[in-house]
Amino acid sequence: MKNKSKIEKTIAVAAALLLWQLASVIIGEEVLLVSPFKVLVRLSELIFEKEFYSAVAFSFIRITFGFVLAVAVGIIFATAAYRWHWAETMLWPYMSVIKATPVASFIILCLIWLNSSSLPVFISFLMALPIIYTNMLAGFKSTDTKLLQMADIFRFSFKKKLVYIYLPNIKPYFISACSVALGLTWKAGIAAEIIGIPDGSMGEMLYNAKLYLATADLFSWTVTIVCVSILFDKLFMKLINTMFKRLEDL
Amino acid sequence: MDIIIKDLCKSYGENTVLDSLNAVIGKGKITCLMGPSGEGKTTLMNILMGIEKADSGAVENMPQNKSAVFQEDRLCESFSAFTNVKIANDSLADDTIISHLEQVGLGDAVYQQVSTLSGGQKRRVALVRALLAEKDILFLDEPFKGLDEDTKKIVTGYLLNNTADTTVVMVTHDIDEASALGADVLYLKDGKITL
């Protein structure tokens, strides 16, 4: 079944690439739509350049740092909001504003407040924070009160309640929040880099590609961003699942 | 010392569930709360456990260390039967837990995730957990619910073997269960003890 799904997906990707190739042939203008083959050629050139890796590292470190920071702060805030109602009330306006404000507004504000190299960290953090916070709080709130009563009768310590009651309940909420937030942080982080143009970032590379109408570069960097984002998503999710599995094996 | 229940009252809106209820629960004895459905057996048990608060009245000499089989199993579903018992009492040796699970016919399910167990198996895990937890009083809310007759006999024997000198308060609808355990019976009707 799993193999069948993989084969189907491979066929779908191959069909999409073929469609892309056909479209580029029909249009016949590489500036407008470069062919996948040209992108592959340009990408194979880029990966031998030192700047390629430094740009990937630059963006990866900052976006990941922003995301991890959002996870940590989101968990702390959600725990506080679950524990104390006043904390939830006090956090509500911030979370509502962050959720509703267009990312471009934050990017422009951050450019005034911060230097451009800190921009992806802050934007990734802001995009992921309300998602992690909201989901974690929903997870805490959905904890079975009857199980908590049982824990009180059996005099469970806080650690026991956390490991055996809260974490298994929060798990699906946390995984879902991370999955959604990860994709969003990459999109917002790179968008912030394109506007802020920090030196040596993937966003700067994309901006330059646009500036010089280097469509093959634009597509190559986009492919790189998608690949790095998917890879990080998979690695992070594996890490989270391993962490929960270890807790369940305690 | 015996547990003394004095003038206990509990209402939910207009519905009076316990109406100046007075009773004595003997120390080291098994006491069964019986009566028709909706007459407040579980409410009384919840008040005794401290899960719910009475509107008025008092419960005297209630021990601190409590253990319980609830109306629902209330197990940590993503963990094994063994872990569910262990977390209620860390000082237990692994062999003791395994031996007790075997005594109630769960020898093959010791390390099985609770969510994969049947209703009757879960009930037995909940019972073993309650019996092996450190306790001065044990509350059992329909502990044999969902068990077939043969398993009920095994579990009744197990319960009797492991509750000597323990104060037990049990909710049941079945007089035979109370008789099999040699229990004192408190019959609830109209918010009072009538027997």
Short mmCIF file of C-alpha atoms in Angstrom, two decimals:
data_model
loop_
_atom_site.label_atom_id
_atom_site.label_comp_id
_atom_site.label_asym_id
_atom_site.label_seq_id
_atom_site.Cartn_x
_atom_site.Cartn_y
_atom_site.Cartn_z
CA MET A 1 0.00 0.00 0.00
CA LYS A 2 2.84 2.35 0.97
CA ASN A 3 4.78 1.40 -2.19
CA LYS A 4 1.67 1.97 -4.30
CA SER A 5 1.28 5.44 -2.83
CA LYS A 6 4.96 6.21 -3.52
CA ILE A 7 4.61 5.06 -7.14
CA GLU A 8 1.49 7.21 -7.57
CA LYS A 9 3.27 10.24 -6.15
CA THR A 10 6.30 9.68 -8.38
CA ILE A 11 4.02 9.50 -11.42
CA ALA A 12 2.30 12.74 -10.32
CA VAL A 13 5.66 14.54 -9.96
CA ALA A 14 6.84 13.23 -13.34
CA ALA A 15 3.59 14.42 -14.95
CA ALA A 16 3.98 17.88 -13.38
CA LEU A 17 7.57 18.13 -14.64
CA LEU A 18 6.46 17.09 -18.12
CA LEU A 19 3.73 19.72 -18.08
CA TRP A 20 6.26 22.34 -16.96
CA GLN A 21 8.64 21.30 -19.78
CA LEU A 22 5.82 21.47 -22.35
CA ALA A 23 4.72 24.89 -21.12
CA SER A 24 8.26 26.28 -21.32
CA VAL A 25 8.64 24.90 -24.88
CA ILE A 26 5.30 26.43 -25.94
CA ILE A 27 6.11 29.83 -24.37
CA GLY A 28 9.61 29.71 -25.78
CA GLU A 29 10.91 32.53 -23.57
CA GLU A 30 13.30 31.41 -20.82
CA VAL A 31 12.89 34.71 -18.99
CA LEU A 32 9.20 33.99 -18.58
CA LEU A 33 9.34 30.26 -17.93
CA VAL A 34 12.59 28.34 -17.79
CA SER A 35 12.53 24.61 -18.47
CA PRO A 36 13.02 22.10 -15.62
CA PHE A 37 16.12 20.80 -17.38
CA LYS A 38 17.72 24.27 -17.33
CA VAL A 39 16.83 24.59 -13.64
CA LEU A 40 18.51 21.27 -12.96
CA VAL A 41 21.62 22.39 -14.85
CA ARG A 42 21.74 25.72 -12.96
CA LEU A 43 21.14 23.97 -9.63
CA SER A 44 23.99 21.55 -10.34
CA GLU A 45 26.24 24.58 -10.93
CA LEU A 46 25.05 26.36 -7.79
CA ILE A 47 25.73 23.43 -5.47
CA PHE A 48 29.44 23.67 -6.31
CA GLU A 49 29.55 27.31 -5.24
CA LYS A 50 30.61 28.21 -1.72
CA GLU A 51 27.99 31.00 -1.52
CA PHE A 52 25.23 28.46 -2.04
CA TYR A 53 25.95 26.69 1.23
CA SER A 54 26.59 29.87 3.18
CA ALA A 55 23.24 31.28 1.96
CA VAL A 56 21.40 28.06 2.87
CA ALA A 57 23.10 28.03 6.29
CA PHE A 58 22.34 31.72 6.86
CA SER A 59 18.60 31.35 6.25
CA PHE A 60 18.31 27.89 7.79
CA ILE A 61 19.92 28.93 11.09
CA ARG A 62 17.83 32.06 11.45
CA ILE A 63 14.47 30.60 10.40
CA THR A 64 15.02 27.48 12.50
CA PHE A 65 16.06 29.57 15.49
CA GLY A 66 12.91 31.68 15.16
CA PHE A 67 10.79 28.54 14.93
CA VAL A 68 12.41 26.79 17.90
CA LEU A 69 12.09 29.98 19.94
CA ALA A 70 8.37 30.14 19.03
CA VAL A 71 7.92 26.50 20.11
CA ALA A 72 9.59 27.19 23.47
CA VAL A 73 7.75 30.45 24.13
CA GLY A 74 4.46 29.03 22.80
CA ILE A 75 4.67 26.08 25.21
CA ILE A 76 5.50 28.36 28.17
CA PHE A 77 2.69 30.79 27.31
CA ALA A 78 0.16 27.99 26.74
CA THR A 79 1.10 26.35 30.05
CA ALA A 80 0.68 29.68 31.85
CA ALA A 81 -2.63 30.39 30.09
CA TYR A 82 -3.94 26.94 31.02
CA ARG A 83 -2.80 27.32 34.63
CA TRP A 84 -3.94 30.89 35.18
CA HIS A 85 -6.98 32.33 33.43
CA TRP A 86 -5.67 35.88 33.83
CA ALA A 87 -2.56 34.89 31.81
CA GLU A 88 -4.79 33.69 28.95
CA THR A 89 -6.73 36.96 29.10
CA MET A 90 -3.56 39.05 29.14
CA LEU A 91 -2.07 37.13 26.19
CA TRP A 92 -5.27 37.23 24.13
CA PRO A 93 -4.77 40.71 22.55
CA TYR A 94 -1.16 39.96 21.54
CA MET A 95 -2.04 36.63 19.97
CA SER A 96 -5.07 38.07 18.18
CA VAL A 97 -3.06 40.96 16.75
CA ILE A 98 -0.17 38.72 15.64
CA LYS A 99 -2.62 36.33 13.94
CA ALA A 100 -4.51 39.07 12.11
CA THR A 101 -1.66 41.41 11.11
CA PRO A 102 -0.29 40.96 7.57
CA VAL A 103 3.25 39.59 7.58
CA ALA A 104 4.43 42.52 5.40
CA SER A 105 3.46 44.98 8.16
CA PHE A 106 5.62 43.12 10.65
CA ILE A 107 8.50 42.94 8.18
CA ILE A 108 8.45 46.71 7.62
CA LEU A 109 8.13 47.37 11.36
CA CYS A 110 10.98 45.00 12.12
CA LEU A 111 13.17 46.70 9.53
CA ILE A 112 12.75 49.89 11.56
CA TRP A 113 13.37 48.15 14.90
CA LEU A 114 16.00 45.52 14.02
CA ASN A 115 18.89 44.97 11.61
CA SER A 116 18.05 43.00 8.50
CA SER A 117 19.97 39.86 9.52
CA SER A 118 17.72 39.44 12.62
CA LEU A 119 14.61 39.88 10.51
CA PRO A 120 14.04 36.19 9.53
CA VAL A 121 14.42 35.12 13.18
CA PHE A 122 11.79 37.55 14.38
CA ILE A 123 9.35 36.97 11.52
CA SER A 124 9.59 33.17 11.80
CA PHE A 125 9.04 33.52 15.53
CA LEU A 126 5.99 35.73 15.07
CA MET A 127 4.41 33.47 12.45
CA ALA A 128 4.87 30.27 14.47
CA LEU A 129 4.09 31.61 17.96
CA PRO A 130 0.27 31.99 17.75
CA ILE A 131 -0.09 28.62 16.02
CA ILE A 132 1.94 26.79 18.67
CA TYR A 133 0.29 28.71 21.52
CA THR A 134 -3.30 28.22 20.29
CA ASN A 135 -2.87 24.52 19.58
CA MET A 136 -1.02 23.78 22.80
CA LEU A 137 -3.65 25.61 24.83
CA ALA A 138 -6.42 23.69 23.03
CA GLY A 139 -4.50 20.47 23.84
CA PHE A 140 -4.22 21.38 27.53
CA LYS A 141 -7.89 22.35 27.69
CA SER A 142 -9.01 19.10 26.11
CA THR A 143 -7.28 17.04 28.83
CA ASP A 144 -9.76 14.66 30.42
CA THR A 145 -10.68 16.11 33.82
CA LYS A 146 -11.63 12.63 34.99
CA LEU A 147 -8.06 11.48 34.41
CA LEU A 148 -6.83 14.48 36.40
CA GLN A 149 -9.20 13.51 39.24
CA MET A 150 -7.75 10.00 39.09
CA ALA A 151 -4.24 11.49 39.27
CA ASP A 152 -5.23 13.45 42.38
CA ILE A 153 -6.69 10.39 44.09
CA PHE A 154 -3.51 8.42 43.40
CA ARG A 155 -1.39 11.43 44.45
CA PHE A 156 0.50 11.75 41.15
CA SER A 157 3.44 14.16 41.18
CA PHE A 158 3.49 16.98 38.62
CA LYS A 159 6.04 15.03 36.56
CA LYS A 160 3.75 11.99 36.44
CA LYS A 161 0.77 14.10 35.42
CA LEU A 162 2.85 15.67 32.68
CA VAL A 163 4.27 12.43 31.29
CA TYR A 164 1.24 10.16 31.64
CA ILE A 165 -1.73 12.51 31.20
CA TYR A 166 -0.85 15.84 29.61
CA LEU A 167 1.78 14.82 27.05
CA PRO A 168 -0.17 11.98 25.41
CA ASN A 169 -3.15 14.32 25.15
CA ILE A 170 -1.16 17.25 23.80
CA LYS A 171 0.81 15.16 21.30
CA PRO A 172 -1.59 15.38 18.30
CA TYR A 173 -2.14 19.11 18.89
CA PHE A 174 1.61 19.77 19.13
CA ILE A 175 2.49 17.73 16.04
CA SER A 176 -0.26 19.39 14.01
CA ALA A 177 0.84 22.87 15.20
CA CYS A 178 4.49 22.21 14.35
CA SER A 179 3.60 20.85 10.93
CA VAL A 180 1.54 23.94 10.02
CA ALA A 181 3.96 26.41 11.64
CA LEU A 182 7.03 24.92 9.95
CA GLY A 183 5.73 25.54 6.44
CA LEU A 184 4.60 29.02 7.37
CA THR A 185 7.90 30.03 9.02
CA TRP A 186 9.83 29.14 5.87
CA LYS A 187 7.46 31.09 3.64
CA ALA A 188 7.38 34.13 5.94
CA GLY A 189 11.10 33.94 6.76
CA ILE A 190 12.14 33.95 3.11
CA ALA A 191 9.60 36.70 2.32
CA ALA A 192 11.18 38.76 5.10
CA GLU A 193 14.63 38.18 3.61
CA ILE A 194 13.45 39.29 0.17
CA ILE A 195 12.15 42.55 1.61
CA GLY A 196 14.97 43.12 4.13
CA ILE A 197 17.71 41.71 1.85
CA PRO A 198 20.15 40.62 4.56
CA ASP A 199 23.61 39.97 3.04
CA GLY A 200 24.26 36.34 2.11
CA SER A 201 20.74 35.03 2.66
CA MET A 202 18.64 32.86 0.35
CA GLY A 203 16.19 35.78 0.20
CA GLU A 204 18.96 38.00 -1.17
CA MET A 205 19.74 35.38 -3.83
CA LEU A 206 16.08 35.32 -4.85
CA TYR A 207 15.99 39.12 -4.91
CA ASN A 208 19.08 39.26 -7.13
CA ALA A 209 17.60 36.64 -9.46
CA LYS A 210 14.53 38.85 -9.83
CA LEU A 211 16.69 41.96 -10.33
CA TYR A 212 18.75 40.42 -13.15
CA LEU A 213 15.80 38.48 -14.62
CA ALA A 214 17.74 35.27 -13.99
CA THR A 215 14.72 32.96 -14.05
CA ALA A 216 16.83 29.79 -13.84
CA ASP A 217 18.43 31.11 -10.63
CA LEU A 218 15.02 32.07 -9.26
CA PHE A 219 13.66 28.58 -9.86
CA SER A 220 16.85 26.92 -8.57
CA TRP A 221 16.72 28.86 -5.31
CA THR A 222 13.01 28.15 -4.98
CA VAL A 223 13.64 24.44 -5.45
CA THR A 224 16.40 24.65 -2.82
CA ILE A 225 14.12 26.42 -0.34
CA VAL A 226 11.37 23.84 -0.86
CA CYS A 227 13.85 20.96 -0.42
CA VAL A 228 15.46 22.44 2.73
CA SER A 229 12.02 23.19 4.18
CA ILE A 230 10.71 19.66 3.52
CA LEU A 231 13.92 18.10 4.86
CA PHE A 232 13.75 20.15 8.05
CA ASP A 233 10.04 19.35 8.41
CA LYS A 234 10.75 15.61 8.16
CA LEU A 235 13.72 15.75 10.55
CA PHE A 236 11.88 17.84 13.12
CA MET A 237 8.78 15.62 13.02
CA LYS A 238 10.97 12.52 13.41
CA LEU A 239 12.64 14.15 16.41
CA ILE A 240 9.27 15.01 17.98
CA ASN A 241 7.89 11.51 17.39
CA THR A 242 11.04 9.92 18.86
CA MET A 243 10.76 12.18 21.88
CA PHE A 244 7.13 11.20 22.49
CA LYS A 245 7.92 7.51 21.87
CA ARG A 246 10.65 7.64 24.52
CA LEU A 247 8.26 9.24 26.96
CA GLU A 248 5.67 6.53 26.28
CA ASP A 249 8.31 3.86 26.89
CA LEU A 250 9.14 5.25 30.33
CA MET B 1 -11.82 4.74 63.54
CA ASP B 2 -15.10 4.38 61.68
CA ILE B 3 -15.96 6.98 59.09
CA ILE B 4 -18.96 9.03 60.17
CA ILE B 5 -21.18 10.78 57.64
CA LYS B 6 -23.24 13.56 59.23
CA ASP B 7 -26.22 15.34 57.68
CA LEU B 8 -24.77 15.29 54.18
CA CYS B 9 -26.75 17.31 51.61
CA LYS B 10 -26.16 17.65 47.90
CA SER B 11 -28.38 19.12 45.20
CA TYR B 12 -27.97 19.79 41.50
CA GLY B 13 -30.28 22.74 40.91
CA GLU B 14 -33.77 21.64 41.91
CA ASN B 15 -32.76 18.01 42.14
CA THR B 16 -31.89 16.93 45.69
CA VAL B 17 -29.59 13.93 45.54
CA LEU B 18 -28.49 13.60 49.16
CA ASP B 19 -30.88 14.81 51.85
CA SER B 20 -29.34 15.03 55.34
CA LEU B 21 -27.74 11.66 54.89
CA ASN B 22 -26.25 10.00 57.98
CA ALA B 23 -24.22 6.80 57.93
CA VAL B 24 -21.26 4.99 59.46
CA ILE B 25 -18.66 3.15 57.39
CA GLY B 26 -16.88 0.54 59.47
CA LYS B 27 -13.06 0.65 59.58
CA GLY B 28 -11.50 -2.38 57.94
CA LYS B 29 -14.85 -3.53 56.55
CA ILE B 30 -16.42 -3.71 53.13
CA THR B 31 -19.45 -1.45 52.84
CA CYS B 32 -21.68 -1.59 49.79
CA LEU B 33 -23.73 1.39 48.65
CA MET B 34 -26.81 0.05 46.94
CA GLY B 35 -30.01 1.47 45.55
CA PRO B 36 -31.82 2.33 42.34
CA SER B 37 -30.04 4.25 39.57
CA GLY B 38 -29.85 8.00 40.03
CA GLU B 39 -30.25 7.85 43.81
CA GLY B 40 -26.83 9.38 44.51
CA LYS B 41 -24.56 6.40 45.12
CA THR B 42 -21.79 7.74 42.88
CA THR B 43 -22.36 11.29 44.17
CA LEU B 44 -21.91 10.07 47.76
CA MET B 45 -18.78 8.17 46.73
CA ASN B 46 -17.39 11.22 44.92
CA ILE B 47 -17.98 13.35 48.03
CA LEU B 48 -16.23 10.76 50.20
CA MET B 49 -13.31 10.69 47.73
CA GLY B 50 -13.13 14.49 47.74
CA ILE B 51 -13.90 14.82 44.02
CA GLU B 52 -17.17 16.65 44.72
CA LYS B 53 -18.12 18.94 47.57
CA ALA B 54 -21.26 18.52 49.66
CA ASP B 55 -23.58 21.49 50.02
CA SER B 56 -23.62 20.93 53.77
CA GLY B 57 -22.83 18.26 56.33
CA ALA B 58 -19.57 16.60 57.26
CA VAL B 59 -17.52 13.46 56.81
CA GLU B 60 -15.41 12.63 59.84
CA ASN B 61 -12.32 10.39 60.17
CA MET B 62 -11.78 10.08 56.41
CA PRO B 63 -8.26 8.66 55.83
CA GLN B 64 -5.83 10.64 53.68
CA ASN B 65 -4.53 7.85 51.43
CA LYS B 66 -7.27 6.89 49.03
CA SER B 67 -7.44 4.53 46.10
CA ALA B 68 -10.25 3.90 43.68
CA VAL B 69 -11.82 2.06 40.78
CA PHE B 70 -13.98 4.74 39.20
CA GLN B 71 -17.24 4.30 37.31
CA GLU B 72 -15.12 4.66 34.15
CA ASP B 73 -11.73 2.93 34.03
CA ARG B 74 -9.73 6.19 33.88
CA LEU B 75 -6.57 4.50 32.63
CA CYS B 76 -3.70 6.13 30.76
CA GLU B 77 -4.66 4.60 27.42
CA SER B 78 -1.39 5.03 25.55
CA PHE B 79 0.61 3.15 28.21
CA SER B 80 0.78 -0.54 29.06
CA ALA B 81 -1.23 -2.32 31.74
CA PHE B 82 2.03 -2.72 33.69
CA THR B 83 2.81 1.02 33.55
CA ASN B 84 -0.72 1.94 34.62
CA VAL B 85 -0.30 -0.13 37.77
CA LYS B 86 3.27 0.97 38.38
CA ILE B 87 2.53 4.70 38.24
CA ALA B 88 0.02 4.35 41.07
CA ASN B 89 2.73 2.95 43.33
CA ASP B 90 6.39 3.38 42.34
CA SER B 91 7.65 1.26 45.22
CA LEU B 92 6.14 -1.95 43.79
CA ALA B 93 8.51 -4.62 42.49
CA ASP B 94 7.97 -5.49 38.83
CA ASP B 95 7.36 -9.14 39.75
CA THR B 96 4.57 -8.15 42.14
CA ILE B 97 2.77 -6.19 39.43
CA ILE B 98 3.11 -9.02 36.92
CA SER B 99 1.93 -11.57 39.49
CA HIS B 100 -1.18 -9.51 40.34
CA LEU B 101 -2.05 -8.98 36.69
CA GLU B 102 -1.69 -12.73 36.18
CA GLN B 103 -4.01 -13.40 39.11
CA VAL B 104 -6.84 -11.58 37.33
CA GLY B 105 -6.13 -13.32 34.01
CA LEU B 106 -4.07 -10.60 32.37
CA GLY B 107 -0.82 -12.56 32.10
CA ASP B 108 -0.76 -12.16 28.33
CA ALA B 109 -1.61 -8.47 28.43
CA VAL B 110 0.97 -7.19 30.92
CA TYR B 111 2.89 -5.08 28.41
CA GLN B 112 0.01 -4.49 26.03
CA GLN B 113 -1.08 -0.90 25.42
CA VAL B 114 -4.28 -0.31 27.39
CA SER B 115 -6.09 1.21 24.39
CA THR B 116 -5.89 -2.19 22.69
CA LEU B 117 -7.46 -4.08 25.61
CA SER B 118 -11.11 -5.10 25.84
CA GLY B 119 -13.51 -3.42 28.27
CA GLY B 120 -13.30 -6.31 30.73
CA GLN B 121 -9.48 -6.35 30.59
CA LYS B 122 -9.33 -2.60 31.22
CA ARG B 123 -11.62 -3.02 34.23
CA ARG B 124 -9.26 -5.57 35.70
CA VAL B 125 -6.23 -3.31 35.13
CA ALA B 126 -8.10 -0.53 36.96
CA LEU B 127 -8.85 -2.94 39.81
CA VAL B 128 -5.25 -4.14 40.15
CA ARG B 129 -4.05 -0.53 40.06
CA ALA B 130 -6.45 0.41 42.85
CA LEU B 131 -5.54 -2.60 45.00
CA LEU B 132 -1.80 -2.16 44.68
CA ALA B 133 -1.77 1.58 45.33
CA GLU B 134 -0.84 2.67 48.84
CA LYS B 135 -4.13 3.24 50.61
CA ASP B 136 -6.06 3.46 53.86
CA ILE B 137 -9.42 3.31 52.09
CA LEU B 138 -10.50 1.81 48.78
CA PHE B 139 -13.43 3.06 46.71
CA LEU B 140 -14.94 0.74 44.12
CA ASP B 141 -17.64 2.05 41.79
CA GLU B 142 -19.20 -1.00 40.12
CA PRO B 143 -15.84 -2.80 39.91
CA PHE B 144 -17.27 -5.85 38.15
CA LYS B 145 -18.91 -3.88 35.35
CA GLY B 146 -18.34 -5.54 31.99
CA LEU B 147 -16.99 -8.79 33.41
CA ASP B 148 -18.45 -12.16 32.49
CA GLU B 149 -19.55 -14.52 35.30
CA ASP B 150 -16.36 -16.62 35.30
CA THR B 151 -14.08 -13.60 35.37
CA LYS B 152 -16.29 -12.00 38.04
CA LYS B 153 -15.69 -15.04 40.28
CA ILE B 154 -11.92 -14.82 39.76
CA VAL B 155 -11.90 -11.08 40.44
CA THR B 156 -14.13 -11.44 43.53
CA GLY B 157 -11.66 -13.97 44.96
CA TYR B 158 -8.77 -11.68 44.11
CA LEU B 159 -10.52 -8.74 45.78
CA LEU B 160 -11.23 -10.71 48.96
CA ASN B 161 -7.62 -11.96 49.14
CA ASN B 162 -6.23 -8.46 48.87
CA THR B 163 -8.56 -6.35 50.98
CA ALA B 164 -8.17 -7.94 54.40
CA ASP B 165 -8.43 -5.18 57.06
CA THR B 166 -8.88 -2.55 54.35
CA THR B 167 -11.78 -0.15 54.54
CA VAL B 168 -13.67 -0.60 51.27
CA VAL B 169 -16.63 1.42 49.99
CA MET B 170 -18.24 -0.16 46.97
CA VAL B 171 -21.11 0.90 44.73
CA THR B 172 -23.08 -2.00 43.29
CA HIS B 173 -26.54 -2.83 41.99
CA ASP B 174 -26.12 -6.53 42.64
CA ILE B 175 -26.93 -7.92 46.10
CA ASP B 176 -25.11 -11.14 45.16
CA GLU B 177 -21.88 -9.18 44.74
CA ALA B 178 -22.35 -7.65 48.19
CA SER B 179 -23.07 -11.07 49.69
CA ALA B 180 -20.07 -12.69 48.00
CA LEU B 181 -17.85 -10.07 49.62
CA GLY B 182 -19.55 -10.33 53.01
CA ALA B 183 -20.22 -6.62 52.90
CA ASP B 184 -22.32 -4.32 55.07
CA VAL B 185 -25.03 -2.75 52.92
CA LEU B 186 -26.18 0.87 52.95
CA TYR B 187 -29.31 1.27 50.81
CA LEU B 188 -29.85 4.73 49.32
CA LYS B 189 -33.37 5.91 48.51
CA ASP B 190 -34.68 9.47 48.23
CA GLY B 191 -31.34 10.88 49.32
CA LYS B 192 -31.21 8.96 52.60
CA ILE B 193 -29.99 5.63 53.91
CA THR B 194 -33.07 3.50 54.29
CA LEU B 195 -31.53 0.21 55.42
#
